[in-house]
Coordinates of N, CA and C in Angstrom, one line a residue:
X1432 N 101.9 129.6 131.3 CA 102.0 130.5 132.4 C 101.8 129.8 133.7
X1433 N 101.5 128.5 133.7 CA 101.4 127.7 134.9 C 100.2 128.1 135.8
X1434 N 99.2 128.6 135.1 CA 98.0 129.0 135.9 C 96.8 128.0 135.5
X1435 N 96.6 127.0 136.3 CA 95.6 126.0 135.9 C 94.2 126.6 135.8
X1436 N 93.8 127.6 136.6 CA 92.5 128.2 136.5 C 92.3 128.9 135.2
X1437 N 93.3 129.6 134.7 CA 93.2 130.3 133.4 C 93.2 129.3 132.3
X1438 N 93.9 128.2 132.4 CA 93.9 127.1 131.4 C 92.5 126.5 131.3
X1439 N 91.9 126.2 132.5 CA 90.5 125.7 132.5 C 89.6 126.6 131.8
X1440 N 89.7 127.9 132.1 CA 88.8 128.9 131.4 C 89.0 128.9 129.9
X1441 N 90.2 128.8 129.5 CA 90.6 128.8 128.1 C 90.0 127.5 127.4
X1442 N 90.2 126.4 128.1 CA 89.7 125.1 127.5 C 88.1 125.1 127.4
X1443 N 87.5 125.7 128.3 CA 86.0 125.8 128.3 C 85.6 126.7 127.0
X1444 N 86.3 127.8 126.8 CA 86.0 128.6 125.7 C 86.3 127.9 124.4
X1445 N 87.5 127.1 124.4 CA 87.8 126.4 123.2 C 86.8 125.3 122.8
X1446 N 86.3 124.7 123.9 CA 85.2 123.7 123.7 C 84.1 124.2 122.8
X1447 N 83.6 125.4 123.2 CA 82.4 126.0 122.5 C 82.8 126.3 121.0
X1448 N 84.0 126.7 120.8 CA 84.5 127.0 119.4 C 84.7 125.8 118.5
X1449 N 84.8 124.6 119.1 CA 85.1 123.4 118.3 C 83.9 123.1 117.3
X1450 N 82.7 123.6 117.7 CA 81.6 123.3 116.8 C 81.6 124.0 115.5
X1451 N 82.5 125.0 115.4 CA 82.7 125.7 114.2 C 83.3 124.9 113.1
X1452 N 84.0 123.9 113.5 CA 84.7 123.1 112.5 C 84.6 121.6 112.7
X1453 N 83.5 121.2 113.5 CA 83.2 119.8 113.7 C 84.3 119.0 114.4
X1454 N 84.9 119.7 115.4 CA 86.0 119.2 116.1 C 85.7 118.2 117.2
X1455 N 85.2 117.0 116.8 CA 84.9 116.0 117.8 C 86.1 115.5 118.5
X1456 N 87.2 115.2 117.8 CA 88.4 114.7 118.5 C 88.9 115.8 119.4
X1457 N 88.8 117.0 119.1 CA 89.3 118.1 119.9 C 88.5 118.2 121.2
X1458 N 87.1 118.0 121.0 CA 86.3 118.0 122.2 C 86.6 116.9 123.2
X1459 N 86.9 115.8 122.7 CA 87.3 114.6 123.5 C 88.6 114.9 124.3
X1460 N 89.5 115.5 123.6 CA 90.8 115.9 124.2 C 90.6 116.9 125.3
X1461 N 89.7 117.9 125.0 CA 89.5 118.9 126.0 C 88.8 118.3 127.2
X1462 N 87.8 117.4 127.0 CA 87.2 116.7 128.1 C 88.2 116.0 129.0
X1463 N 89.1 115.2 128.4 CA 90.1 114.5 129.2 C 91.0 115.4 129.9
X1464 N 91.4 116.5 129.3 CA 92.3 117.4 129.9 C 91.7 118.1 131.1
X1465 N 90.4 118.4 131.0 CA 89.7 119.0 132.1 C 89.6 118.1 133.3
X1466 N 89.4 116.8 133.0 CA 89.4 115.8 134.1 C 90.8 115.8 134.8
X1467 N 91.8 115.8 134.0 CA 93.2 115.8 134.6 C 93.5 117.1 135.4
X1468 N 92.9 118.2 135.0 CA 93.2 119.5 135.7 C 92.3 119.7 136.9
X1469 N 91.2 118.9 137.0 CA 90.1 119.3 137.9 C 90.6 119.3 139.4
X1470 N 91.4 118.3 139.8 CA 91.8 118.2 141.2 C 90.6 118.3 142.1
X1471 N 90.6 119.3 143.0 CA 89.5 119.4 144.0 C 88.3 120.2 143.4
X1472 N 88.5 120.7 142.1 CA 87.5 121.6 141.5 C 86.3 120.7 140.9
X1473 N 85.3 120.4 141.7 CA 84.3 119.5 141.3 C 83.5 120.0 140.1
X1474 N 83.3 121.3 140.0 CA 82.6 121.8 138.8 C 83.4 121.5 137.5
X1475 N 84.7 121.6 137.6 CA 85.5 121.3 136.4 C 85.4 119.8 136.1
X1476 N 85.5 119.0 137.1 CA 85.4 117.5 136.9 C 84.0 117.2 136.3
X1477 N 83.0 117.8 136.7 CA 81.6 117.6 136.2 C 81.6 118.0 134.7
X1478 N 82.2 119.2 134.4 CA 82.2 119.7 133.0 C 83.0 118.7 132.1
X1479 N 84.1 118.2 132.6 CA 84.9 117.2 131.8 C 84.0 116.0 131.5
X1480 N 83.3 115.5 132.5 CA 82.4 114.3 132.2 C 81.3 114.6 131.2
X1481 N 80.7 115.8 131.4 CA 79.7 116.2 130.4 C 80.2 116.3 129.0
X1482 N 81.3 116.9 128.8 CA 81.9 117.0 127.5 C 82.2 115.6 126.9
X1483 N 82.7 114.7 127.7 CA 83.0 113.4 127.2 C 81.7 112.6 127.0
X1484 N 80.6 112.9 127.8 CA 79.3 112.3 127.6 C 78.8 112.7 126.2
X1485 N 78.9 114.0 125.9 CA 78.5 114.5 124.6 C 79.3 113.9 123.5
X1486 N 80.6 113.8 123.6 CA 81.5 113.3 122.6 C 81.2 111.8 122.3
X1487 N 81.0 111.0 123.4 CA 80.7 109.6 123.2 C 79.3 109.5 122.5
X1488 N 78.3 110.3 122.8 CA 77.0 110.3 122.2 C 77.2 110.5 120.7
X1489 N 78.0 111.5 120.3 CA 78.2 111.8 118.9 C 78.8 110.6 118.2
X1490 N 79.5 109.7 118.9 CA 80.1 108.5 118.2 C 79.2 107.3 118.4
X1491 N 78.0 107.5 119.0 CA 77.0 106.5 119.3 C 77.6 105.4 120.3
X1492 N 78.6 105.8 121.1 CA 79.1 104.9 122.1 C 78.4 105.2 123.4
X1493 N 77.2 104.5 123.6 CA 76.4 104.9 124.7 C 76.8 104.2 126.0
X1494 N 77.7 103.2 125.9 CA 78.2 102.6 127.1 C 79.1 103.6 127.8
X1495 N 80.0 104.2 127.0 CA 80.9 105.3 127.5 C 80.1 106.5 127.9
X1496 N 79.1 106.9 127.1 CA 78.3 108.1 127.4 C 77.5 107.9 128.7
X1497 N 77.0 106.7 128.9 CA 76.2 106.4 130.2 C 77.1 106.6 131.4
X1498 N 78.4 106.1 131.2 CA 79.3 106.1 132.4 C 79.7 107.6 132.7
X1499 N 79.9 108.4 131.7 CA 80.2 109.8 132.0 C 79.0 110.5 132.6
X1500 N 77.8 110.2 132.1 CA 76.6 110.8 132.6 C 76.4 110.4 134.1
X1501 N 76.6 109.2 134.4 CA 76.5 108.8 135.8 C 77.4 109.5 136.7
X1502 N 78.7 109.7 136.3 CA 79.7 110.4 137.1 C 79.3 111.9 137.2
X1503 N 78.8 112.5 136.1 CA 78.4 113.9 136.2 C 77.2 114.1 137.1
X1504 N 76.3 113.1 137.1 CA 75.1 113.2 137.9 C 75.5 113.0 139.4
X1505 N 76.4 112.1 139.7 CA 76.9 111.8 141.0 C 77.5 113.1 141.6
X1506 N 78.3 113.8 140.9 CA 78.9 115.1 141.3 C 77.8 116.1 141.5
X1507 N 76.9 116.2 140.6 CA 75.8 117.2 140.6 C 75.0 117.0 141.9
X1508 N 74.6 115.8 142.2 CA 73.8 115.5 143.4 C 74.6 115.7 144.7
X1509 N 75.9 115.4 144.6 CA 76.7 115.6 145.9 C 77.0 117.0 146.2
X1510 N 77.1 117.8 145.1 CA 77.5 119.2 145.3 C 76.5 120.3 144.8
X1511 N 75.3 119.8 144.6 CA 74.2 120.7 144.2 C 74.6 121.6 143.0
X1512 N 74.7 120.9 141.9 CA 75.0 121.6 140.6 C 73.9 121.4 139.6
X1513 N 72.9 122.3 139.6 CA 71.7 122.0 138.8 C 71.9 122.1 137.3
X1514 N 72.9 122.8 136.9 CA 73.2 122.8 135.4 C 73.6 121.5 134.9
X1515 N 74.5 120.8 135.7 CA 74.9 119.4 135.3 C 73.7 118.5 135.4
X1516 N 72.9 118.6 136.4 CA 71.7 117.8 136.5 C 70.8 118.0 135.2
X1517 N 70.6 119.2 134.8 CA 69.8 119.5 133.6 C 70.4 118.8 132.4
X1518 N 71.7 118.9 132.2 CA 72.4 118.3 131.0 C 72.2 116.8 131.0
X1519 N 72.3 116.2 132.2 CA 72.2 114.7 132.2 C 70.7 114.4 132.0
X1520 N 69.8 115.2 132.5 CA 68.3 114.9 132.3 C 68.0 114.9 130.8
X1521 N 68.6 115.9 130.0 CA 68.3 115.9 128.6 C 69.0 114.7 127.9
X1522 N 70.1 114.3 128.4 CA 70.8 113.1 127.8 C 69.9 111.9 128.1
X1523 N 69.4 111.7 129.3 CA 68.6 110.6 129.6 C 67.3 110.6 128.9
X1524 N 66.8 111.8 128.5 CA 65.6 111.9 127.7 C 65.9 111.3 126.3
X1525 N 67.1 111.6 125.8 CA 67.5 111.0 124.5 C 67.6 109.4 124.6
X1526 N 68.2 109.0 125.7 CA 68.3 107.5 125.8 C 67.0 106.8 125.9
X1527 N 66.1 107.4 126.7 CA 64.8 106.8 126.8 C 64.0 106.8 125.5
X1528 N 64.1 107.9 124.8 CA 63.5 108.0 123.5 C 64.0 107.0 122.5
X1529 N 65.3 106.8 122.5 CA 65.9 105.8 121.6 C 65.5 104.4 122.0
X1530 N 65.1 104.2 123.2 CA 64.7 102.9 123.7 C 63.2 102.7 123.5
X1531 N 62.5 103.7 123.0 CA 61.1 103.6 122.7 C 60.2 104.0 123.9
X1532 N 60.8 104.5 124.9 CA 60.1 104.9 126.2 C 59.7 106.4 126.0
X1533 N 58.6 106.7 125.3 CA 58.3 108.1 125.1 C 57.9 108.8 126.4
X1534 N 57.2 108.1 127.3 CA 56.8 108.7 128.5 C 58.0 109.1 129.4
X1535 N 58.9 108.1 129.5 CA 60.2 108.4 130.2 C 61.0 109.5 129.6
X1536 N 61.0 109.5 128.3 CA 61.8 110.6 127.6 C 61.2 111.9 127.9
X1537 N 59.9 112.1 127.8 CA 59.2 113.3 128.1 C 59.5 113.8 129.5
X1538 N 59.5 112.8 130.5 CA 59.7 113.2 131.9 C 61.1 113.7 132.1
X1539 N 62.1 113.0 131.5 CA 63.5 113.5 131.6 C 63.7 114.8 131.0
X1540 N 63.1 115.1 129.8 CA 63.3 116.3 129.1 C 62.7 117.5 129.9
X1541 N 61.5 117.2 130.4 CA 60.8 118.3 131.2 C 61.5 118.6 132.5
X1542 N 62.1 117.5 133.1 CA 62.9 117.8 134.3 C 64.1 118.6 134.0
X1543 N 64.8 118.4 132.9 CA 65.9 119.2 132.6 C 65.5 120.6 132.3
X1544 N 64.4 120.8 131.6 CA 63.9 122.1 131.2 C 63.5 122.9 132.5
X1545 N 62.9 122.2 133.4 CA 62.5 122.9 134.7 C 63.7 123.3 135.5
X1546 N 64.7 122.5 135.5 CA 66.0 123.0 136.2 C 66.5 124.2 135.6
X1547 N 66.6 124.2 134.2 CA 67.1 125.3 133.5 C 66.3 126.6 133.8
X1548 N 64.9 126.4 133.8 CA 64.1 127.5 134.1 C 64.3 128.1 135.5
X1549 N 64.6 127.3 136.5 CA 64.8 127.8 137.8 C 66.1 128.7 137.9
X1550 N 67.0 128.4 136.9 CA 68.2 129.2 136.9 C 68.1 130.4 136.0
X1551 N 66.9 130.6 135.5 CA 66.7 131.8 134.6 C 67.2 131.6 133.2
X1552 N 67.4 130.3 132.8 CA 67.9 130.1 131.4 C 66.7 129.8 130.6
X1553 N 65.9 130.8 130.3 CA 64.6 130.6 129.6 C 64.8 130.0 128.2
X1554 N 65.9 130.3 127.5 CA 66.2 129.8 126.2 C 66.3 128.3 126.2
X1555 N 67.0 127.8 127.3 CA 67.1 126.4 127.5 C 65.8 125.7 127.9
X1556 N 65.1 126.4 128.8 CA 63.8 125.9 129.3 C 62.8 125.7 128.1
X1557 N 62.7 126.7 127.2 CA 61.8 126.7 126.2 C 62.3 126.1 124.9
X1558 N 63.4 126.7 124.4 CA 64.0 126.3 123.1 C 64.6 124.9 123.1
X1559 N 65.4 124.6 124.1 CA 66.1 123.3 124.1 C 65.1 122.2 124.3
X1560 N 64.1 122.5 125.1 CA 63.1 121.4 125.3 C 62.4 121.2 124.0
X1561 N 62.0 122.2 123.3 CA 61.3 122.0 122.0 C 62.2 121.3 121.0
X1562 N 63.5 121.7 121.0 CA 64.4 121.0 120.0 C 64.6 119.6 120.3
X1563 N 64.7 119.3 121.6 CA 64.9 117.9 122.0 C 63.7 117.0 121.7
X1564 N 62.5 117.5 121.9 CA 61.3 116.8 121.6 C 61.1 116.7 120.1
X1565 N 61.6 117.7 119.4 CA 61.6 117.7 117.9 C 62.4 116.5 117.4
X1566 N 63.6 116.4 118.0 CA 64.5 115.3 117.5 C 63.8 113.9 117.7
X1567 N 63.1 113.8 118.8 CA 62.5 112.5 119.1 C 61.4 112.2 118.1
X1568 N 60.6 113.2 117.8 CA 59.5 113.1 116.9 C 60.0 112.9 115.5
X1569 N 61.1 113.5 115.1 CA 61.7 113.3 113.8 C 62.2 111.9 113.7
X1570 N 62.8 111.4 114.7 CA 63.3 110.0 114.7 C 62.1 109.0 114.5
X1571 N 60.9 109.4 115.0 CA 59.7 108.6 114.8 C 59.1 108.7 113.4
X1572 N 59.5 109.8 112.8 CA 59.0 110.1 111.4 C 57.7 110.9 111.3
X1573 N 57.3 111.5 112.4 CA 56.0 112.3 112.4 C 56.2 113.5 113.3
X1574 N 56.3 114.7 112.7 CA 56.5 115.9 113.5 C 55.1 116.6 113.8
X1575 N 54.0 116.1 113.3 CA 52.8 116.8 113.5 C 52.4 117.1 114.9
X1576 N 52.8 116.2 115.9 CA 52.4 116.6 117.3 C 53.1 117.9 117.8
X1577 N 54.2 118.3 117.1 CA 55.0 119.4 117.5 C 54.4 120.7 116.9
X1578 N 53.4 120.7 116.0 CA 53.0 121.9 115.3 C 52.6 123.0 116.2
X1579 N 51.7 122.8 117.3 CA 51.4 124.0 118.1 C 52.6 124.6 118.8
X1580 N 53.5 123.8 119.3 CA 54.7 124.3 120.0 C 55.6 125.1 119.0
X1581 N 55.7 124.5 117.8 CA 56.6 125.2 116.8 C 56.0 126.4 116.3
X1582 N 54.7 126.5 116.2 CA 54.0 127.7 115.7 C 54.2 128.8 116.7
X1583 N 54.2 128.5 118.0 CA 54.4 129.5 119.0 C 55.9 130.0 119.0
X1584 N 56.8 129.1 118.8 CA 58.2 129.5 118.6 C 58.4 130.4 117.4
X1585 N 57.9 129.9 116.3 CA 58.1 130.7 115.0 C 57.5 132.0 115.1
X1586 N 56.5 132.2 115.9 CA 55.8 133.5 116.0 C 56.6 134.5 116.9
X1587 N 57.5 133.9 117.7 CA 58.3 134.7 118.6 C 59.5 135.3 117.9
X1588 N 59.7 136.6 118.0 CA 60.8 137.3 117.2 C 62.1 136.7 117.5
X1589 N 62.4 136.3 118.7 CA 63.7 135.8 119.1 C 64.0 134.5 118.5
X1590 N 63.0 133.7 118.1 CA 63.1 132.4 117.6 C 62.8 132.2 116.1
X1591 N 62.3 133.3 115.5 CA 61.7 133.1 114.2 C 62.7 132.5 113.2
X1592 N 63.9 133.1 113.1 CA 64.8 132.7 112.1 C 65.3 131.3 112.3
X1593 N 65.6 130.9 113.6 CA 66.1 129.6 113.9 C 65.1 128.5 113.8
X1594 N 63.8 128.8 113.9 CA 62.8 127.8 113.9 C 61.9 127.7 112.6
X1595 N 62.2 128.6 111.7 CA 61.4 128.6 110.5 C 61.4 127.3 109.7
X1596 N 62.6 126.8 109.5 CA 62.7 125.5 108.7 C 62.2 124.3 109.5
X1597 N 62.4 124.4 110.9 CA 61.9 123.3 111.7 C 60.4 123.3 111.6
X1598 N 59.7 124.4 111.7 CA 58.3 124.5 111.6 C 57.8 124.1 110.2
X1599 N 58.5 124.5 109.1 CA 58.2 124.2 107.8 C 58.2 122.7 107.5
X1600 N 59.2 122.0 108.1 CA 59.2 120.5 107.9 C 58.0 119.8 108.6
X1601 N 57.7 120.3 109.8 CA 56.5 119.8 110.5 C 55.2 120.0 109.7
X1602 N 55.1 121.2 109.1 CA 54.0 121.5 108.2 C 53.9 120.5 107.0
X1603 N 55.0 120.2 106.5 CA 55.1 119.2 105.4 C 54.6 117.9 105.9
X1604 N 55.0 117.5 107.1 CA 54.5 116.2 107.6 C 53.0 116.2 107.8
X1605 N 52.4 117.4 108.0 CA 50.9 117.5 108.2 C 50.2 117.7 106.8
X1606 N 51.0 117.7 105.7 CA 50.4 117.9 104.4 C 50.1 119.4 104.1
X1607 N 50.6 120.3 104.9 CA 50.3 121.7 104.6 C 51.5 122.3 103.9
X1608 N 51.7 121.9 102.6 CA 52.9 122.2 101.9 C 53.0 123.7 101.5
X1609 N 51.8 124.3 101.2 CA 51.8 125.7 100.8 C 52.3 126.6 101.9
X1610 N 51.8 126.3 103.1 CA 52.3 127.1 104.3 C 53.8 126.8 104.5
X1611 N 54.2 125.5 104.3 CA 55.6 125.2 104.5 C 56.5 126.0 103.6
X1612 N 56.1 126.2 102.4 CA 56.9 127.0 101.4 C 57.0 128.4 101.9
X1613 N 55.9 128.9 102.4 CA 56.0 130.3 102.9 C 56.9 130.5 104.0
X1614 N 56.9 129.5 105.0 CA 57.8 129.6 106.1 C 59.3 129.3 105.7
X1615 N 59.4 128.4 104.7 CA 60.8 128.0 104.3 C 61.5 129.2 103.6
X1616 N 60.8 130.0 102.8 CA 61.4 131.1 102.1 C 62.2 130.6 100.9
X1617 N 62.5 131.6 100.1 CA 63.3 131.3 98.8 C 64.8 131.2 99.1
X1618 N 65.2 132.0 100.0 CA 66.6 132.1 100.3 C 66.9 131.9 101.8
X1619 N 67.1 130.7 102.2 CA 67.3 130.4 103.7 C 68.6 131.1 104.2
X1620 N 68.5 131.5 105.4 CA 69.7 132.2 106.0 C 70.7 131.1 106.3
X1621 N 72.0 131.5 106.4 CA 73.1 130.6 106.8 C 72.8 130.1 108.2
X1622 N 73.1 128.8 108.4 CA 73.0 128.2 109.7 C 74.2 128.5 110.5
X1623 N 74.1 129.0 111.7 CA 75.3 129.3 112.6 C 76.0 128.0 112.9
X1624 N 77.4 128.1 112.8 CA 78.2 126.9 113.1 C 78.4 126.7 114.5
X1625 N 77.3 126.2 115.2 CA 77.4 126.0 116.6 C 76.9 124.6 117.0
X1626 N 76.5 124.4 118.2 CA 76.1 123.1 118.7 C 75.0 122.5 117.9
X1627 N 74.1 123.3 117.3 CA 72.9 122.8 116.7 C 73.1 122.7 115.1
X1628 N 74.3 123.0 114.6 CA 74.5 123.1 113.2 C 74.1 121.8 112.5
X1629 N 74.6 120.6 113.0 CA 74.4 119.4 112.3 C 72.9 119.0 112.2
X1630 N 72.2 119.2 113.3 CA 70.7 118.9 113.2 C 70.0 119.8 112.3
X1631 N 70.3 121.1 112.4 CA 69.5 122.1 111.6 C 69.9 121.9 110.1
X1632 N 71.1 121.5 109.8 CA 71.5 121.3 108.4 C 70.8 120.0 107.9
X1633 N 70.7 119.0 108.7 CA 69.9 117.8 108.3 C 68.5 118.1 108.1
X1634 N 67.9 118.9 108.9 CA 66.5 119.3 108.8 C 66.3 120.1 107.4
X1635 N 67.3 121.0 107.1 CA 67.2 121.7 105.9 C 67.2 120.8 104.7
X1636 N 68.0 119.7 104.7 CA 68.0 118.8 103.6 C 66.7 118.0 103.5
X1637 N 66.1 117.6 104.7 CA 64.9 116.9 104.7 C 63.7 117.8 104.2
X1638 N 63.8 119.0 104.6 CA 62.8 120.0 104.1 C 62.9 120.2 102.6
X1639 N 64.1 120.3 102.1 CA 64.2 120.4 100.6 C 63.6 119.2 99.9
X1640 N 63.8 118.0 100.4 CA 63.3 116.8 99.8 C 61.7 116.9 99.8
X1641 N 61.2 117.3 101.0 CA 59.7 117.4 101.1 C 59.1 118.4 100.2
X1642 N 59.8 119.5 99.9 CA 59.3 120.6 99.1 C 59.7 120.4 97.6
X1643 N 60.6 119.4 97.3 CA 61.1 119.3 95.9 C 62.0 120.5 95.6
X1644 N 62.7 121.0 96.6 CA 63.5 122.2 96.5 C 65.0 121.7 96.3
X1645 N 65.4 121.5 95.0 CA 66.7 120.9 94.7 C 67.8 121.7 95.3
X1646 N 67.7 123.0 95.1 CA 68.8 123.9 95.6 C 69.0 123.7 97.1
X1647 N 68.0 123.6 97.8 CA 68.1 123.5 99.3 C 68.7 122.2 99.7
X1648 N 68.3 121.1 98.9 CA 68.8 119.8 99.2 C 70.3 119.8 98.9
X1649 N 70.7 120.3 97.8 CA 72.1 120.3 97.4 C 73.0 121.1 98.4
X1650 N 72.4 122.2 98.9 CA 73.2 123.0 99.9 C 73.4 122.2 101.1
X1651 N 72.4 121.5 101.6 CA 72.5 120.7 102.8 C 73.5 119.5 102.5
X1652 N 73.3 118.9 101.4 CA 74.1 117.8 101.0 C 75.6 118.1 101.0
X1653 N 75.9 119.2 100.4 CA 77.4 119.6 100.3 C 77.9 119.9 101.7
X1654 N 77.1 120.5 102.5 CA 77.5 120.9 103.9 C 77.8 119.6 104.7
X1655 N 77.0 118.6 104.6 CA 77.0 117.4 105.4 C 78.0 116.3 104.8
X1656 N 78.3 116.4 103.5 CA 79.1 115.4 102.9 C 80.5 115.1 103.6
X1657 N 81.2 116.1 104.1 CA 82.4 115.8 104.8 C 82.3 114.8 106.0
X1658 N 81.0 114.7 106.5 CA 80.8 113.8 107.7 C 80.2 112.5 107.3
X1659 N 80.2 112.2 106.0 CA 79.5 111.0 105.5 C 80.1 109.7 106.1
X1660 N 81.4 109.7 106.3 CA 82.1 108.4 106.8 C 82.3 108.4 108.3
X1661 N 81.8 109.5 109.0 CA 82.1 109.6 110.4 C 81.1 108.8 111.3
X1662 N 79.9 108.4 110.7 CA 78.9 107.7 111.5 C 78.5 108.4 112.7
X1663 N 78.4 109.7 112.6 CA 78.1 110.5 113.8 C 76.6 110.7 113.9
X1664 N 76.1 110.9 115.1 CA 74.7 111.2 115.4 C 74.4 112.7 115.1
X1665 N 73.5 113.0 114.2 CA 73.2 114.4 114.0 C 72.6 115.0 115.2
X1666 N 73.1 116.2 115.6 CA 72.5 116.9 116.7 C 73.2 116.6 118.0
X1667 N 74.3 115.8 118.0 CA 75.0 115.5 119.2 C 76.5 115.8 119.1

C-alpha cells in the first residue's frame, strides 16, 4: 500500500508474534527492516536497535548486542524515551551479572524497573525485575535468596500461575521439597508461547529433575529439543 507508518505498525506486531515459533531469524529481519524504514522516526530507530540487541543476545553475540544497546541508549537520552532506557538497563544488568558484578547488575535492573514504574508499567516494575534477578541467581546455582520475593509473587492472584514453578524450584534449592511439590502441582499448565517461554520451559525441566518428576522432565525436554543445536541463550 506504500504506507510506511502502517508497515512499521505491522512489523512491530509481527515481532511480538515471532516468539510463538522461535523466530529468531525473523526477529533479526524485522529489526533491520525497521532501521531501514525509520528515517526521521527516532522511536522506530530505537525499536530496531532494541530488537537487534535482543536477537544478538539470543545468539550470545555480545559485541553486536552492546553496539545496538549503545545506539538505543543514545537515542533514548537524546529524545527522552524512558521505555528504551529501561530496556537497555535490563540488558546491562544481564551483562554485569554475566561478568560477576552482582552489585552492578542489581543497580541496572532496579534502574530499569524504576523507569517502568514511572510509566505505570507495574508488571514490568515488579514481575520483570523479579524474573531478571531470578535468572541471575539461577545462573549462580542458588535461588534461595529469591524465596521471599517469589513467595509474594506466588501469593498474588495475577502472578500465581506464572510463578508457581519458579517458586517451586527455589524451594527445592532450599531443601523444602514437600512444599515444592505442592506448588508444582501434578498437572502443570501449558506455558504461553511468548517472550518468556524458553526460560520458563527450562525452569520446568530443572524442577522436574529436582523433584524426580520424569513426566515433567520429558515434557520440557521434548519442547526444548528443537533448539538443541542453536546454542541460544535461554530467556533471551
